[in-house]
PDB file of C-alpha atoms in Angstrom:
ATOM      1  CA  MET A   1       0.308  -0.067  -0.128  1.00 41.00           C
ATOM      2  CA  VAL A   2       1.337   3.582  -0.961  1.00 55.00           C
ATOM      3  CA  GLU A   3      -0.248   6.591   1.012  1.00 61.00           C
ATOM      4  CA  THR A   4      -1.129   9.203  -1.143  1.00 74.00           C
ATOM      5  CA  GLN A   5      -2.185  13.026  -0.885  1.00 83.00           C
ATOM      6  CA  VAL A   6      -5.177  12.467  -3.323  1.00 87.00           C
ATOM      7  CA  ARG A   7      -7.899  12.599  -0.671  1.00 87.00           C
ATOM      8  CA  LYS A   8      -6.321  15.741   0.658  1.00 88.00           C
ATOM      9  CA  LEU A   9      -5.512  17.413  -2.535  1.00 89.00           C
ATOM     10  CA  ARG A  10      -9.150  16.472  -3.655  1.00 89.00           C
ATOM     11  CA  LEU A  11     -10.670  18.340  -0.782  1.00 90.00           C
ATOM     12  CA  GLU A  12      -8.329  21.210  -1.396  1.00 90.00           C
ATOM     13  CA  LYS A  13      -9.736  21.874  -4.567  1.00 89.00           C
ATOM     14  CA  GLY A  14     -13.301  21.515  -3.315  1.00 92.00           C
ATOM     15  CA  LEU A  15     -13.969  18.152  -5.731  1.00 91.00           C
ATOM     16  CA  SER A  16     -16.184  15.395  -4.875  1.00 92.00           C
ATOM     17  CA  GLN A  17     -14.818  11.624  -5.993  1.00 91.00           C
ATOM     18  CA  GLU A  18     -17.045  11.725  -8.683  1.00 93.00           C
ATOM     19  CA  GLN A  19     -16.134  15.230  -9.851  1.00 92.00           C
ATOM     20  CA  LEU A  20     -12.486  14.182  -9.747  1.00 90.00           C
ATOM     21  CA  ALA A  21     -12.935  11.102 -11.477  1.00 90.00           C
ATOM     22  CA  GLU A  22     -15.044  12.819 -14.314  1.00 91.00           C
ATOM     23  CA  LYS A  23     -12.146  15.293 -14.625  1.00 90.00           C
ATOM     24  CA  ALA A  24      -9.656  12.756 -14.915  1.00 88.00           C
ATOM     25  CA  LYS A  25     -11.756  10.700 -17.170  1.00 87.00           C
ATOM     26  CA  VAL A  26     -11.304   7.637 -14.649  1.00 90.00           C
ATOM     27  CA  SER A  27     -13.802   5.455 -12.809  1.00 91.00           C
ATOM     28  CA  VAL A  28     -14.737   6.440  -9.093  1.00 91.00           C
ATOM     29  CA  ARG A  29     -13.672   3.163  -8.149  1.00 92.00           C
ATOM     30  CA  THR A  30     -10.264   4.139  -9.510  1.00 89.00           C
ATOM     31  CA  ILE A  31     -10.354   7.277  -7.324  1.00 89.00           C
ATOM     32  CA  GLN A  32     -11.254   5.162  -4.431  1.00 89.00           C
ATOM     33  CA  ARG A  33      -8.573   2.366  -5.039  1.00 88.00           C
ATOM     34  CA  LEU A  34      -5.977   5.363  -5.155  1.00 87.00           C
ATOM     35  CA  GLU A  35      -7.085   7.115  -1.788  1.00 86.00           C
ATOM     36  CA  SER A  36      -7.235   3.861  -0.121  1.00 85.00           C
ATOM     37  CA  GLY A  37      -3.511   3.518  -1.137  1.00 79.00           C
ATOM     38  CA  GLN A  38      -4.119   0.714  -3.459  1.00 81.00           C
ATOM     39  CA  ASP A  39      -1.325   0.444  -6.332  1.00 72.00           C
ATOM     40  CA  VAL A  40      -2.490   2.072  -9.781  1.00 76.00           C
ATOM     41  CA  SER A  41      -0.957   2.562 -13.132  1.00 80.00           C
ATOM     42  CA  ILE A  42       1.393   5.330 -13.981  1.00 79.00           C
ATOM     43  CA  GLU A  43      -1.256   6.495 -16.844  1.00 82.00           C
ATOM     44  CA  THR A  44      -3.974   7.118 -14.156  1.00 84.00           C
ATOM     45  CA  LEU A  45      -1.639   8.582 -11.728  1.00 83.00           C
ATOM     46  CA  ASN A  46      -0.896  11.235 -14.916  1.00 83.00           C
ATOM     47  CA  LEU A  47      -4.552  11.610 -15.524  1.00 86.00           C
ATOM     48  CA  VAL A  48      -5.460  12.262 -11.790  1.00 88.00           C
ATOM     49  CA  ALA A  49      -2.199  14.581 -11.446  1.00 86.00           C
ATOM     50  CA  GLY A  50      -3.497  16.630 -14.560  1.00 85.00           C
ATOM     51  CA  ALA A  51      -6.895  16.895 -13.472  1.00 88.00           C
ATOM     52  CA  LEU A  52      -5.808  18.250 -10.123  1.00 89.00           C
ATOM     53  CA  SER A  53      -3.082  20.659 -11.710  1.00 86.00           C
ATOM     54  CA  VAL A  54      -0.250  18.953  -9.786  1.00 86.00           C
ATOM     55  CA  GLU A  55       2.793  16.968 -10.473  1.00 83.00           C
ATOM     56  CA  VAL A  56       2.545  13.367 -10.363  1.00 81.00           C
ATOM     57  CA  LYS A  57       4.948  13.432  -7.182  1.00 78.00           C
ATOM     58  CA  ASP A  58       2.641  15.670  -4.971  1.00 80.00           C
ATOM     59  CA  LEU A  59       0.383  13.081  -5.459  1.00 79.00           C
ATOM     60  CA  PHE A  60       2.636  11.115  -2.513  1.00 76.00           C
ATOM     61  CA  THR A  61       3.779  11.650   0.975  1.00 70.00           C
ATOM     62  CA  ASP A  62       7.696  12.343   1.372  1.00 61.00           C
ATOM     63  CA  GLN A  63       7.755   8.784   2.896  1.00 58.00           C
ATOM     64  CA  LYS A  64       8.487   7.173  -0.544  1.00 57.00           C
ATOM     65  CA  THR A  65      10.578   4.038  -1.379  1.00 62.00           C
ATOM     66  CA  LYS A  66      13.240   4.071  -4.057  1.00 66.00           C
ATOM     67  CA  LYS A  67      10.777   1.710  -6.369  1.00 72.00           C
ATOM     68  CA  GLU A  68       8.218   4.378  -5.785  1.00 71.00           C
ATOM     69  CA  GLU A  69      10.583   7.456  -6.552  1.00 74.00           C
ATOM     70  CA  GLU A  70      11.462   5.424  -9.775  1.00 78.00           C
ATOM     71  CA  LYS A  71       7.799   4.816 -10.612  1.00 77.00           C
ATOM     72  CA  ILE A  72       7.044   8.531 -10.089  1.00 76.00           C
ATOM     73  CA  SER A  73      10.066   9.441 -11.939  1.00 81.00           C
ATOM     74  CA  HIS A  74       9.535   7.241 -15.036  1.00 83.00           C
ATOM     75  CA  SER A  75       5.795   8.478 -14.999  1.00 81.00           C
ATOM     76  CA  ASN A  76       6.849  12.314 -15.004  1.00 83.00           C
ATOM     77  CA  ASN A  77       9.454  11.558 -17.767  1.00 88.00           C
ATOM     78  CA  GLN A  78       6.825  10.045 -20.247  1.00 89.00           C
ATOM     79  CA  LEU A  79       4.622  12.903 -19.514  1.00 87.00           C
ATOM     80  CA  GLN A  80       7.002  15.345 -20.372  1.00 89.00           C
ATOM     81  CA  TYR A  81       8.030  13.390 -23.304  1.00 93.00           C
ATOM     82  CA  GLN A  82       4.271  13.323 -24.694  1.00 92.00           C
ATOM     83  CA  LEU A  83       3.762  16.900 -23.554  1.00 91.00           C
ATOM     84  CA  GLU A  84       6.819  17.845 -25.903  1.00 94.00           C
ATOM     85  CA  LYS A  85       5.865  15.810 -28.667  1.00 95.00           C
ATOM     86  CA  ARG A  86       2.076  16.826 -28.586  1.00 94.00           C
ATOM     87  CA  ARG A  87       3.369  20.647 -28.448  1.00 94.00           C
ATOM     88  CA  GLU A  88       5.634  20.211 -31.561  1.00 95.00           C
ATOM     89  CA  GLU A  89       2.696  18.452 -33.423  1.00 95.00           C
ATOM     90  CA  TYR A  90       0.436  21.261 -32.086  1.00 95.00           C
ATOM     91  CA  GLN A  91       2.677  24.056 -33.535  1.00 94.00           C
ATOM     92  CA  THR A  92       3.233  22.347 -37.104  1.00 95.00           C
ATOM     93  CA  ILE A  93      -0.454  21.915 -37.157  1.00 95.00           C
ATOM     94  CA  ILE A  94      -0.857  25.757 -36.475  1.00 94.00           C
ATOM     95  CA  LYS A  95       1.814  26.945 -38.758  1.00 95.00           C
ATOM     96  CA  PHE A  96       0.494  25.181 -41.655  1.00 95.00           C
ATOM     97  CA  TYR A  97      -2.844  26.617 -40.992  1.00 93.00           C
ATOM     98  CA  LYS A  98      -1.459  30.162 -40.772  1.00 92.00           C
ATOM     99  CA  ALA A  99       0.477  29.532 -43.904  1.00 94.00           C
ATOM    100  CA  THR A 100      -2.793  28.350 -45.772  1.00 92.00           C
ATOM    101  CA  TYR A 101      -4.259  31.639 -44.314  1.00 89.00           C
ATOM    102  CA  VAL A 102      -1.538  33.590 -45.980  1.00 87.00           C
ATOM    103  CA  LEU A 103      -1.684  31.481 -49.106  1.00 90.00           C
ATOM    104  CA  LEU A 104      -5.288  32.316 -49.542  1.00 85.00           C
ATOM    105  CA  MET A 105      -4.936  36.224 -48.630  1.00 82.00           C
ATOM    106  CA  PHE A 106      -2.391  36.544 -51.441  1.00 80.00           C
ATOM    107  CA  SER A 107      -4.715  34.574 -53.877  1.00 81.00           C
ATOM    108  CA  SER A 108      -6.972  37.087 -53.349  1.00 74.00           C
ATOM    109  CA  VAL A 109      -4.620  39.650 -54.302  1.00 71.00           C
ATOM    110  CA  MET A 110      -4.179  37.947 -57.633  1.00 74.00           C
ATOM    111  CA  LEU A 111      -8.014  37.867 -57.812  1.00 71.00           C
ATOM    112  CA  VAL A 112      -8.189  41.744 -56.867  1.00 66.00           C
ATOM    113  CA  THR A 113      -5.623  42.623 -59.798  1.00 66.00           C
ATOM    114  CA  ASN A 114      -7.023  40.655 -62.373  1.00 65.00           C
ATOM    115  CA  ASP A 115      -8.663  42.759 -65.019  1.00 58.00           C
ATOM    116  CA  ILE A 116     -12.185  41.863 -63.979  1.00 61.00           C
ATOM    117  CA  TRP A 117     -11.869  44.293 -61.224  1.00 59.00           C
ATOM    118  CA  ALA A 118     -10.755  47.226 -63.403  1.00 61.00           C
ATOM    119  CA  GLY A 119     -11.697  50.531 -62.055  1.00 64.00           C
ATOM    120  CA  ILE A 120     -12.197  49.343 -58.510  1.00 67.00           C
ATOM    121  CA  ASN A 121      -9.688  50.642 -55.211  1.00 69.00           C
ATOM    122  CA  ILE A 122      -7.666  47.656 -55.022  1.00 67.00           C
ATOM    123  CA  ASP A 123      -6.081  48.558 -51.724  1.00 70.00           C
ATOM    124  CA  GLY A 124      -9.469  48.817 -50.322  1.00 73.00           C
ATOM    125  CA  MET A 125     -10.636  45.521 -51.540  1.00 72.00           C
ATOM    126  CA  PHE A 126      -7.227  43.937 -50.564  1.00 73.00           C
ATOM    127  CA  ALA A 127      -8.101  45.335 -47.165  1.00 78.00           C
ATOM    128  CA  THR A 128     -11.445  44.237 -47.098  1.00 79.00           C
ATOM    129  CA  PHE A 129     -10.240  40.599 -48.250  1.00 77.00           C
ATOM    130  CA  TRP A 130      -7.872  40.486 -45.741  1.00 79.00           C
ATOM    131  CA  ILE A 131     -10.211  41.765 -42.669  1.00 85.00           C
ATOM    132  CA  PHE A 132     -12.988  39.118 -43.743  1.00 85.00           C
ATOM    133  CA  GLY A 133     -10.537  36.297 -44.067  1.00 84.00           C
ATOM    134  CA  TRP A 134      -9.276  36.949 -40.760  1.00 85.00           C
ATOM    135  CA  MET A 135     -12.758  37.139 -39.421  1.00 90.00           C
ATOM    136  CA  ILE A 136     -13.573  33.716 -40.721  1.00 90.00           C
ATOM    137  CA  MET A 137     -10.394  32.314 -40.445  1.00 88.00           C
ATOM    138  CA  ASN A 138      -9.505  33.022 -36.928  1.00 89.00           C
ATOM    139  CA  PRO A 139     -12.883  31.534 -35.178  1.00 92.00           C
ATOM    140  CA  LEU A 140     -12.365  28.304 -37.896  1.00 92.00           C
ATOM    141  CA  GLN A 141      -9.105  27.652 -36.770  1.00 91.00           C
ATOM    142  CA  LYS A 142     -10.478  27.536 -33.010  1.00 91.00           C
ATOM    143  CA  LEU A 143     -13.475  25.147 -34.185  1.00 94.00           C
ATOM    144  CA  ILE A 144     -10.759  22.992 -36.013  1.00 93.00           C
ATOM    145  CA  VAL A 145      -8.550  23.080 -32.902  1.00 91.00           C
ATOM    146  CA  MET A 146     -11.385  21.873 -30.243  1.00 91.00           C
ATOM    147  CA  THR A 147     -13.153  19.608 -32.871  1.00 94.00           C
ATOM    148  CA  ILE A 148     -10.567  17.812 -34.871  1.00 94.00           C
ATOM    149  CA  VAL A 149      -7.033  18.456 -33.672  1.00 93.00           C
ATOM    150  CA  ASP A 150      -7.231  18.223 -29.899  1.00 92.00           C
ATOM    151  CA  PRO A 151      -9.421  14.752 -29.952  1.00 93.00           C
ATOM    152  CA  LYS A 152      -6.645  13.476 -32.431  1.00 95.00           C
ATOM    153  CA  LEU A 153      -3.790  14.564 -30.324  1.00 94.00           C
ATOM    154  CA  ASP A 154      -5.643  13.326 -26.868  1.00 91.00           C
ATOM    155  CA  GLU A 155      -5.973   9.911 -28.559  1.00 92.00           C
ATOM    156  CA  LYS A 156      -2.154   9.921 -29.838  1.00 94.00           C
ATOM    157  CA  TYR A 157      -0.713  11.340 -26.579  1.00 92.00           C
ATOM    158  CA  PRO A 158      -3.174   9.994 -23.783  1.00 89.00           C
ATOM    159  CA  LEU A 159      -1.048  11.352 -20.714  1.00 85.00           C
ATOM    160  CA  THR A 160      -1.556  15.114 -21.737  1.00 87.00           C
ATOM    161  CA  MET A 161      -5.439  14.805 -21.898  1.00 85.00           C
ATOM    162  CA  ASN A 162      -6.301  16.326 -19.042  1.00 80.00           C
ATOM    163  CA  ARG A 163      -3.453  19.137 -19.086  1.00 81.00           C
ATOM    164  CA  LEU A 164      -4.315  22.741 -19.164  1.00 76.00           C
ATOM    165  CA  ASP A 165      -0.962  23.436 -20.903  1.00 77.00           C
ATOM    166  CA  LYS A 166      -1.171  20.729 -23.286  1.00 79.00           C
ATOM    167  CA  ASP A 167      -1.087  22.960 -26.427  1.00 78.00           C
ATOM    168  CA  HIS A 168       1.491  25.645 -25.356  1.00 70.00           C
ATOM    169  CA  GLU A 169       4.379  25.873 -23.001  1.00 58.00           C
TER     170      GLU A 169
END
């Protein structure tokens, strides 16, 4: 049996076992086992730590055995690795999206400078395209991140699922 601080941390945050289980995306029984000191997996520790906004090492009392410390260290290393990879992938997706936006805006310049638009204020037209493009593309980016990117990255990097800092440093 391993004594944990989960109950204390949960109560400090004002959460019930059910609320913590929902936030950590684990069962209530898992929270009960963790609070009673029964051994749980590294993934579960990471999920609960993320839900409580603490590091895995903070879930345990200061009286740790060498085996427990190795387990915690390994768990933290796995989490940091997944966070780093997730952030890299997220940044790549965002850079691609922004490049696509710029490409669309410059394509609009080509459309505006075409002979079809002869006699129209090109500067004003370009500014209008740019502003309306930004007004459409910015919310669209947030929607794509929430509905497509985040769920796929959560599936690929499960330890980062409940982290508030998962998509930025």
